[in-house]
mmCIF file of N, CA and C in Angstrom:
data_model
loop_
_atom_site.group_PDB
_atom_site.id
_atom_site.type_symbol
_atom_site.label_atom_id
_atom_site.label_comp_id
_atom_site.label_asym_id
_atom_site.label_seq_id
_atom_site.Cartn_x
_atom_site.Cartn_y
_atom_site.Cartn_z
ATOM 1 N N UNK A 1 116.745 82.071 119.869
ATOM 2 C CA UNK A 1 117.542 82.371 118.699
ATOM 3 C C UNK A 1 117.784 83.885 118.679
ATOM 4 N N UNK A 2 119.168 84.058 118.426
ATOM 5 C CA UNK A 2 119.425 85.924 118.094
ATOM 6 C C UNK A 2 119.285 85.941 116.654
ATOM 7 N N UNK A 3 118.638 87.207 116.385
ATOM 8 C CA UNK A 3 119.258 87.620 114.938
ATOM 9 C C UNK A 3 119.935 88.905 115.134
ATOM 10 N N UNK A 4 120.240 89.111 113.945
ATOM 11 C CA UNK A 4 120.959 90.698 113.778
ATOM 12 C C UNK A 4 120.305 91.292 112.295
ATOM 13 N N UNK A 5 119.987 92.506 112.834
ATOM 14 C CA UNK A 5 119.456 93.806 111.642
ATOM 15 C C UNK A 5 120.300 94.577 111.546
ATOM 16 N N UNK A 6 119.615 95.111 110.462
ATOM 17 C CA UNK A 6 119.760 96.739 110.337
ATOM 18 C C UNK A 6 118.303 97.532 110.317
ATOM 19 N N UNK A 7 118.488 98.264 110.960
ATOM 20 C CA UNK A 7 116.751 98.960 110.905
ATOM 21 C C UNK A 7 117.054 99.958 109.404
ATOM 22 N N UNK A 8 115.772 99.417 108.656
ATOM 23 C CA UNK A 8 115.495 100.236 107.891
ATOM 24 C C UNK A 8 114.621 101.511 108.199
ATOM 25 N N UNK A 9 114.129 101.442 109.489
ATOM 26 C CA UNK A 9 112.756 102.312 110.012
ATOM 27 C C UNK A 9 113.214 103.687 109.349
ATOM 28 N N UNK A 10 114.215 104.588 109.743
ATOM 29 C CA UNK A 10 114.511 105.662 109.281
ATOM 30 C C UNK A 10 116.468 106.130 108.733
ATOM 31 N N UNK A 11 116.822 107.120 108.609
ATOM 32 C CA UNK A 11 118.076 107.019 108.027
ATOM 33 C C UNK A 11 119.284 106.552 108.600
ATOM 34 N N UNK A 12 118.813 106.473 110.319
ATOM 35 C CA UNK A 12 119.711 106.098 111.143
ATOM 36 C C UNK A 12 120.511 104.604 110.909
ATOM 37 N N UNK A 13 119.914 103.670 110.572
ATOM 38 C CA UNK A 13 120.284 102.252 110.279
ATOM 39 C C UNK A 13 121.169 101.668 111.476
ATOM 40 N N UNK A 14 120.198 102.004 112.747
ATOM 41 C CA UNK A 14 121.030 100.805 114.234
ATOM 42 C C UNK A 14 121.255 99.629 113.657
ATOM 43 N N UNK A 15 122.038 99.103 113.837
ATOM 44 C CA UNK A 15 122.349 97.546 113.944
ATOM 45 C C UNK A 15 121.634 97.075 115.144
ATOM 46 N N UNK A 16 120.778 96.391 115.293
ATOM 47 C CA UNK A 16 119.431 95.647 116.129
ATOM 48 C C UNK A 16 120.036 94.102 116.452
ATOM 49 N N UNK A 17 120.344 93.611 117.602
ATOM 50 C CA UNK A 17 120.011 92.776 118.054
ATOM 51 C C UNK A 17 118.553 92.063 118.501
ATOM 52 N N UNK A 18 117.881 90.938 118.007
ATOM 53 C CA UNK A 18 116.753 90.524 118.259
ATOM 54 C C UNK A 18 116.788 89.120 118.973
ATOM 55 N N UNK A 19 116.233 89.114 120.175
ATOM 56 C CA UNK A 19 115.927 87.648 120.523
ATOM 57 C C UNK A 19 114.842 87.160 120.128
ATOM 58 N N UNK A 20 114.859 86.368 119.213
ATOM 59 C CA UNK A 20 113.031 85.412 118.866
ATOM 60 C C UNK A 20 112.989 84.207 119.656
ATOM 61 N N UNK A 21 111.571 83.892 119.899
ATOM 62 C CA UNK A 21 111.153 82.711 120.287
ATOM 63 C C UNK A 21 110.327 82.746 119.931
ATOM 64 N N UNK A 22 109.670 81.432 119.282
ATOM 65 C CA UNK A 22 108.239 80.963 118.472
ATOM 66 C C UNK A 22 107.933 82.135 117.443
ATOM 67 N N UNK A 23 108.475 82.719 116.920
ATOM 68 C CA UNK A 23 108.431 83.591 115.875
ATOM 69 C C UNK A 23 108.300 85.361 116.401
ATOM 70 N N UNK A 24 108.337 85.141 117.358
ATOM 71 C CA UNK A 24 108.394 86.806 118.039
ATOM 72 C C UNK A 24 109.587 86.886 118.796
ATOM 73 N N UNK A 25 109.381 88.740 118.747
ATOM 74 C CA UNK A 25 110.625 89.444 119.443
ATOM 75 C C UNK A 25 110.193 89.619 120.624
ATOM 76 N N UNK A 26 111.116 89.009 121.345
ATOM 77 C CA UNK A 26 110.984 88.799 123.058
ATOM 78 C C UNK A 26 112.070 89.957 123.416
ATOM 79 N N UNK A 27 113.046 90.688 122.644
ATOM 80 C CA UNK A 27 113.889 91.814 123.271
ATOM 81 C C UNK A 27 114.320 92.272 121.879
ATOM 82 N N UNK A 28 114.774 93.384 121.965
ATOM 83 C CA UNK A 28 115.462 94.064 121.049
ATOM 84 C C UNK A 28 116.471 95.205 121.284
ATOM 85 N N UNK A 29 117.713 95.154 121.100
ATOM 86 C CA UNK A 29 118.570 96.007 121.592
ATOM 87 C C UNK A 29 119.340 96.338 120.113
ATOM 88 N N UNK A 30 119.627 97.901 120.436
ATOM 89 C CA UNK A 30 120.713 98.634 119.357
ATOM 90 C C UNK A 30 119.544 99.868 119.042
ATOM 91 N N UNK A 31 118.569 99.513 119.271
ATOM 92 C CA UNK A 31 117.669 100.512 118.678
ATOM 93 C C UNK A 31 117.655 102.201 119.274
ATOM 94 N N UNK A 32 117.859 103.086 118.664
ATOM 95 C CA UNK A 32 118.231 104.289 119.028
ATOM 96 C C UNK A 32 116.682 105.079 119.191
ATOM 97 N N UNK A 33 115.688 104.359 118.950
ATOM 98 C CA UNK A 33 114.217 105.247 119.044
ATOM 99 C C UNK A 33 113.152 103.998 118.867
ATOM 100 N N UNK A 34 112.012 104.088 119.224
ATOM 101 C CA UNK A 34 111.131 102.843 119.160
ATOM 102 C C UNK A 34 110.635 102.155 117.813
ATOM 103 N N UNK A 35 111.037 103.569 117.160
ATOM 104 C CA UNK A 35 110.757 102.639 115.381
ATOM 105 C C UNK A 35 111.607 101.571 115.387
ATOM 106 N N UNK A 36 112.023 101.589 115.545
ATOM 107 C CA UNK A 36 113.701 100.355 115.539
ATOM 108 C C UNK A 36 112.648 99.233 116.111
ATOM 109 N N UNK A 37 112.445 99.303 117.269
ATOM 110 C CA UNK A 37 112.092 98.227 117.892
ATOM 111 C C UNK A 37 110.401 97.978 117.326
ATOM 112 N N UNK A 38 109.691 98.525 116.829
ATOM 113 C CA UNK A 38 108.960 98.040 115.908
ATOM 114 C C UNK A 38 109.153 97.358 115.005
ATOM 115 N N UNK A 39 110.167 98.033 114.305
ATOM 116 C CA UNK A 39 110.492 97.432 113.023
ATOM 117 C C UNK A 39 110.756 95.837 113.127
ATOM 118 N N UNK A 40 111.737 95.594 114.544
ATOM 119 C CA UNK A 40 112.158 94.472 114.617
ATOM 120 C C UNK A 40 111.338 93.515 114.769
ATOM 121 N N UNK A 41 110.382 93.943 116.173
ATOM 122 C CA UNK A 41 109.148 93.053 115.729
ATOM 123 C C UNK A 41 108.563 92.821 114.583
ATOM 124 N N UNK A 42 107.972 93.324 113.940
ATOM 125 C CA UNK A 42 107.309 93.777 112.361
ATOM 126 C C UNK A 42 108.194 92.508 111.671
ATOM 127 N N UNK A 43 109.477 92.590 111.607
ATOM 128 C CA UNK A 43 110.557 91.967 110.652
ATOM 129 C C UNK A 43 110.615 90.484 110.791
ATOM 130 N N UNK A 44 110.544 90.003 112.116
ATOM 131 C CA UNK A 44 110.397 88.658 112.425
ATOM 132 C C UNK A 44 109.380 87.601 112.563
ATOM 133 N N UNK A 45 107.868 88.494 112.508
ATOM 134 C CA UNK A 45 106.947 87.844 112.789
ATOM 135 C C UNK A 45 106.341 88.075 111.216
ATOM 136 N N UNK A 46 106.564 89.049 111.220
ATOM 137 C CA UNK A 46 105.560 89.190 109.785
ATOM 138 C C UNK A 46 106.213 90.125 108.703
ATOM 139 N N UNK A 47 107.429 89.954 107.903
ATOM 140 C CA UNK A 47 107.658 91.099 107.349
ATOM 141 C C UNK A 47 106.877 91.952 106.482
ATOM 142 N N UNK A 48 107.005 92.931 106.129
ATOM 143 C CA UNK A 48 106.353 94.154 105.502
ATOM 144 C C UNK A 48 107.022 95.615 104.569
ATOM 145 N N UNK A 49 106.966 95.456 103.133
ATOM 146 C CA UNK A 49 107.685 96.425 102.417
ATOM 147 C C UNK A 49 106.912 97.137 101.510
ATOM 148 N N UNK A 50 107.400 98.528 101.655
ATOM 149 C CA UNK A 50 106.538 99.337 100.618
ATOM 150 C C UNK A 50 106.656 99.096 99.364
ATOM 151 N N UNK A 51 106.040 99.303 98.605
ATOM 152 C CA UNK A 51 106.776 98.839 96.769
ATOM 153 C C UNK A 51 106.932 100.376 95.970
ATOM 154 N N UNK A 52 107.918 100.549 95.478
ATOM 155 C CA UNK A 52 107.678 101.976 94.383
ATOM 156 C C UNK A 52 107.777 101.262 92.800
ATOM 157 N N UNK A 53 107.319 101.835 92.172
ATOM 158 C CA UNK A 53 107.642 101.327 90.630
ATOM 159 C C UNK A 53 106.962 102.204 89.265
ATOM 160 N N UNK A 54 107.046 101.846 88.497
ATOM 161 C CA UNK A 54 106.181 102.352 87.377
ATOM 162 C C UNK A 54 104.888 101.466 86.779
ATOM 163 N N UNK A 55 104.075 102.414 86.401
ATOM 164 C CA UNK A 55 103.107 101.935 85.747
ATOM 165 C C UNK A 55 103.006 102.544 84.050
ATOM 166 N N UNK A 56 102.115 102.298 83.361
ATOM 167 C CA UNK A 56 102.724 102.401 81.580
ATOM 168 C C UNK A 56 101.226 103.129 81.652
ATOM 169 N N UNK A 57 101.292 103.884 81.139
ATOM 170 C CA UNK A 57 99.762 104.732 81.098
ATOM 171 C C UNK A 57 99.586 104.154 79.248
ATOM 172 N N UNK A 58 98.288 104.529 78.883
ATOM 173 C CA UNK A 58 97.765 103.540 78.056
ATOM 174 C C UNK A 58 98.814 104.300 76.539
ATOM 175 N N UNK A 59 99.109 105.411 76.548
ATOM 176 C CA UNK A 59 100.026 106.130 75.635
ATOM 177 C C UNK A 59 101.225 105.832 75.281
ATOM 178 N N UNK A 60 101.859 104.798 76.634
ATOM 179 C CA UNK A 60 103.153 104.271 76.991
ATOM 180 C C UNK A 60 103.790 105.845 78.126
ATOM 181 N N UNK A 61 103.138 106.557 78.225
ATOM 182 C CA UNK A 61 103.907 107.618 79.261
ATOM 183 C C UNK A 61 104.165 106.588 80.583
ATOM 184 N N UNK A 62 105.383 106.462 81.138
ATOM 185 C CA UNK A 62 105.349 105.826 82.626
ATOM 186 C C UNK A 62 104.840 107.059 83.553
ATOM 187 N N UNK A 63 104.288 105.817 84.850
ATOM 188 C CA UNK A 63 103.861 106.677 85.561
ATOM 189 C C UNK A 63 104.435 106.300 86.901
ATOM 190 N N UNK A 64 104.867 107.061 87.731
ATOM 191 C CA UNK A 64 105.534 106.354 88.923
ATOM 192 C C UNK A 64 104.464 106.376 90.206
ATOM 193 N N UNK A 65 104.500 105.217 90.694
ATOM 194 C CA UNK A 65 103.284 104.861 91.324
ATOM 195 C C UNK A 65 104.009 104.097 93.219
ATOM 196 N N UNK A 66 103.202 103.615 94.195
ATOM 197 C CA UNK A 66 103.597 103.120 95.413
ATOM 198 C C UNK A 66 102.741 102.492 95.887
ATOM 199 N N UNK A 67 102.435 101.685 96.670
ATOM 200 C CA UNK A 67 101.610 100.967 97.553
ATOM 201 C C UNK A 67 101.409 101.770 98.408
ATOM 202 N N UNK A 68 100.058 102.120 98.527
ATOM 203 C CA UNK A 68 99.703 103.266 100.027
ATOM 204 C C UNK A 68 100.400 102.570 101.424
ATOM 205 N N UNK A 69 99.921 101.311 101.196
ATOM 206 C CA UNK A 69 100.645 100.905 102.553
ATOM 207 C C UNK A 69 101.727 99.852 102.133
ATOM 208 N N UNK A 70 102.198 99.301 103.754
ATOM 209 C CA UNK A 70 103.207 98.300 103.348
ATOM 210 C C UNK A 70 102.459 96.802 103.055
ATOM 211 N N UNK A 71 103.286 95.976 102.017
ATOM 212 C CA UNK A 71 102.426 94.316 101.525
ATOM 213 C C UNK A 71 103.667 93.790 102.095
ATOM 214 N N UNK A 72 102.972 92.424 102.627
ATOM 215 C CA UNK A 72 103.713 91.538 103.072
ATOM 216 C C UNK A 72 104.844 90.891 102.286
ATOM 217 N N UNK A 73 105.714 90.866 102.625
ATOM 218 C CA UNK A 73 107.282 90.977 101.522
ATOM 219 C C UNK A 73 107.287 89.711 100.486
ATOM 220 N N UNK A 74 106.688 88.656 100.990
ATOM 221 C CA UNK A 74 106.449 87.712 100.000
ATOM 222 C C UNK A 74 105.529 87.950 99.064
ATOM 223 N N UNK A 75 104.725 89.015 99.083
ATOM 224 C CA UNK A 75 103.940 89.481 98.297
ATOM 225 C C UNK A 75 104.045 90.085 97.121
ATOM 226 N N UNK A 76 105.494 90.744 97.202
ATOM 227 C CA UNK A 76 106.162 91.969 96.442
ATOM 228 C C UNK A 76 106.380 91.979 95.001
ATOM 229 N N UNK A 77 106.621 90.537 94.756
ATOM 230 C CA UNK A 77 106.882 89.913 92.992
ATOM 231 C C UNK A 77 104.902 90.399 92.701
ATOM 232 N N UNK A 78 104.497 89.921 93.280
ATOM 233 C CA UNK A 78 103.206 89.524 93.032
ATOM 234 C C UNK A 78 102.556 91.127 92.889
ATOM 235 N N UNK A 79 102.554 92.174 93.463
ATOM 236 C CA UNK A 79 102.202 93.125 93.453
ATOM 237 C C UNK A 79 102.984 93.948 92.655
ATOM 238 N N UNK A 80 104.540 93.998 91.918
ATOM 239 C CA UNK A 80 104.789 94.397 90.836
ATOM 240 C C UNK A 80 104.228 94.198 89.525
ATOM 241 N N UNK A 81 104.008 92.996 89.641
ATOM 242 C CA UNK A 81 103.128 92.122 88.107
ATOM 243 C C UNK A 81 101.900 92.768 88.008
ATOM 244 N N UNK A 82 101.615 93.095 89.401
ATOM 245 C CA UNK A 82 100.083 93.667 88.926
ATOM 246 C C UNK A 82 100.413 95.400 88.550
ATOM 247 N N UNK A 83 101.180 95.761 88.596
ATOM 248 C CA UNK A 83 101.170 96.953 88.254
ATOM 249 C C UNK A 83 102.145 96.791 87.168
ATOM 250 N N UNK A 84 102.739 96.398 86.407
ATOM 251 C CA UNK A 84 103.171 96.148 85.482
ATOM 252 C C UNK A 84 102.325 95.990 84.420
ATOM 253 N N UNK A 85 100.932 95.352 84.955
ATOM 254 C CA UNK A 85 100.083 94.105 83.809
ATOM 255 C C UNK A 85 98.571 95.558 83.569
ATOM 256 N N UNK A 86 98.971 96.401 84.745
ATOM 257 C CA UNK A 86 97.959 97.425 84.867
ATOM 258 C C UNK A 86 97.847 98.487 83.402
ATOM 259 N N UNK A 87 97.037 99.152 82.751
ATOM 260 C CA UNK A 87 97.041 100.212 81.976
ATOM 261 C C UNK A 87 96.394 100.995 82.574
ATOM 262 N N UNK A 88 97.057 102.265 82.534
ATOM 263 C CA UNK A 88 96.757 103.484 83.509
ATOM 264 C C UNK A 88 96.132 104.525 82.622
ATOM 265 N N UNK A 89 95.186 105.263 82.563
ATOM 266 C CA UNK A 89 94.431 106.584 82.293
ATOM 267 C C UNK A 89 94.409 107.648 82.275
ATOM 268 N N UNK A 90 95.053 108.474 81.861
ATOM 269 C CA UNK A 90 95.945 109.995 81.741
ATOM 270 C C UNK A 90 94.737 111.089 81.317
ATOM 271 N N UNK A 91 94.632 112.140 82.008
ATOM 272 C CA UNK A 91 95.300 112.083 83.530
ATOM 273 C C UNK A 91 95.809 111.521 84.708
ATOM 274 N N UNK A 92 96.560 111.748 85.662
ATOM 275 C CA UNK A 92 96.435 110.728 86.952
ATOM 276 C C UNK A 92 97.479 112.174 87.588
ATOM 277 N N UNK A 93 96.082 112.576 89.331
ATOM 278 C CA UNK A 93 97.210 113.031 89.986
ATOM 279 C C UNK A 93 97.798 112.783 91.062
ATOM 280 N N UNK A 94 98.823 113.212 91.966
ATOM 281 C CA UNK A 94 99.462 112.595 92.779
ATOM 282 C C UNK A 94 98.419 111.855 93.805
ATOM 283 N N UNK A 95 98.395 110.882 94.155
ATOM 284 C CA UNK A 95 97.737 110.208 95.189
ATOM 285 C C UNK A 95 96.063 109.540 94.467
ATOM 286 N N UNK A 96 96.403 109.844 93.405
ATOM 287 C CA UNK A 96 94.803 108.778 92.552
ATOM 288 C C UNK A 96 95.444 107.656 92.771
ATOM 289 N N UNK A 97 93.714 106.877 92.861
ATOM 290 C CA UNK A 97 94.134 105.357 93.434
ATOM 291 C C UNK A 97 93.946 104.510 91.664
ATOM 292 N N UNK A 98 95.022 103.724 91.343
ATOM 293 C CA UNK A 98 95.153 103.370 90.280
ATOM 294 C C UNK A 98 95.165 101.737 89.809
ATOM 295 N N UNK A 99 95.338 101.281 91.069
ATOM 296 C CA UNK A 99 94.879 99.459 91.744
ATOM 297 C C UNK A 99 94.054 99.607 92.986
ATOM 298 N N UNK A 100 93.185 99.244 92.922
ATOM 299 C CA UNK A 100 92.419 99.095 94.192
ATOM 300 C C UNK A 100 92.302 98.459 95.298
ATOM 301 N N UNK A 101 93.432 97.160 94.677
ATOM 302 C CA UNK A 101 93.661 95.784 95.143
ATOM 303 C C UNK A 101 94.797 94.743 94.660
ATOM 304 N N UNK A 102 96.312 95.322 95.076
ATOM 305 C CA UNK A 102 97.475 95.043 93.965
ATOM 306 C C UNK A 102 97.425 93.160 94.673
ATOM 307 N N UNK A 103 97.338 92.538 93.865
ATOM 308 C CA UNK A 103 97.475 91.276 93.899
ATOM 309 C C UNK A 103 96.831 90.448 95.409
ATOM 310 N N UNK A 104 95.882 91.315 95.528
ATOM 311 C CA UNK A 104 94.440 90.803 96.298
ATOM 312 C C UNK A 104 95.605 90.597 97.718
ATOM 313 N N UNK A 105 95.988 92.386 97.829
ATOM 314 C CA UNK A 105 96.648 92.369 99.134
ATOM 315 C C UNK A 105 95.589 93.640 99.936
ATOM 316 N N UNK A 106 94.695 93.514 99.062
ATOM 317 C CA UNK A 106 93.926 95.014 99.807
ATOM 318 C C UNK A 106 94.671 95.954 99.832
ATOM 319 N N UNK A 107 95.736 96.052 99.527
ATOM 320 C CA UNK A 107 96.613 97.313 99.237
ATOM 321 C C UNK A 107 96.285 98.533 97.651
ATOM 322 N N UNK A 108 96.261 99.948 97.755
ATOM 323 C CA UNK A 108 95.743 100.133 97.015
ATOM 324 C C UNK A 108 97.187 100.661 96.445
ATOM 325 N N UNK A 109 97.351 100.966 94.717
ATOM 326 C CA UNK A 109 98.398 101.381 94.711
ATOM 327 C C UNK A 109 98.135 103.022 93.548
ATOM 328 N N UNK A 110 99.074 104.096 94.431
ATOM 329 C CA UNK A 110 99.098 105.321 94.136
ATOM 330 C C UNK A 110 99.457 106.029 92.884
ATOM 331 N N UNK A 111 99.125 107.079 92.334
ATOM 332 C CA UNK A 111 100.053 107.471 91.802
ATOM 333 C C UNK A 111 100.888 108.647 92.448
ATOM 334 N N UNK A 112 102.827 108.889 92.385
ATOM 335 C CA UNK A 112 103.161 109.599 92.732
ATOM 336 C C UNK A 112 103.449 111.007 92.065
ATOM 337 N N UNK A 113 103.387 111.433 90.884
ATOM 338 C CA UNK A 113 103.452 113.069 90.477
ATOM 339 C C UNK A 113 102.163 112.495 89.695
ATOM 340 N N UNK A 114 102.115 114.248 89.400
ATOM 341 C CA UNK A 114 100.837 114.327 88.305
ATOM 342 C C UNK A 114 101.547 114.062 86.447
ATOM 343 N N UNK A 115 101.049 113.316 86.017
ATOM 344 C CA UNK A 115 100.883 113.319 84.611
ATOM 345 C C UNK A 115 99.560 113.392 83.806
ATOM 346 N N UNK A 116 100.011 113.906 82.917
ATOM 347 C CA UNK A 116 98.995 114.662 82.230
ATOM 348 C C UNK A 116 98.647 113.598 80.821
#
């Protein structure tokens, strides 16, 4: 089976040709640097997305927050809710860990500026 991308890896956005079989990338062409061809693998076997969003600190100040790493994309509803459902503690500075465990993805989730 072919598919066709777009690499999100960086600003470039190749259009990626992928051959899969049994759920992996057996080739990948269009890719202008090897992120590409990561990505493509990454995309077909297992996808993976960072999340950004807000969190409500207990005052109601929002706080803008990220998943340190990437959660598996079906995951993503599930790991907003938890930071949605979260009350946050003010202070918080850039990079305090503010979920420890966003919807039991082992992912921890950040905060991005400092609020006071």
């Amino acid at each position: 089976m072919i598919r066709n991308m777009i690499c999100i890896g960086c600003p470039m956005g190749c259009e990626l040709t992928v051959e899969v079989e049994n759920g992996k990338a057996v080739s990948v062409s269009g890719n202008g640097c090897a992120v590409g061809k990561r990505y493509a693998e990454t995309e077909v076997s297992a996808p993976t997305r960072m999340v950004t969003s807000t969190a409500i600190a207990e005052n109601g100040t929002p706080v803008p927050v990220k998943t340190k790493t990437a959660v598996p994309k079906e995951k993503i509803f599930d790991v907003v809710n938890a930071i949605k459902s979260s009350e946050v503690g003010l202070p918080v500075s850039i990079g305090d860990v503010l979920i420890e465990d966003a919807a039991g993805t082992g992912v921890q989730i950040v905060a991005t500026k400092r609020v006071e």
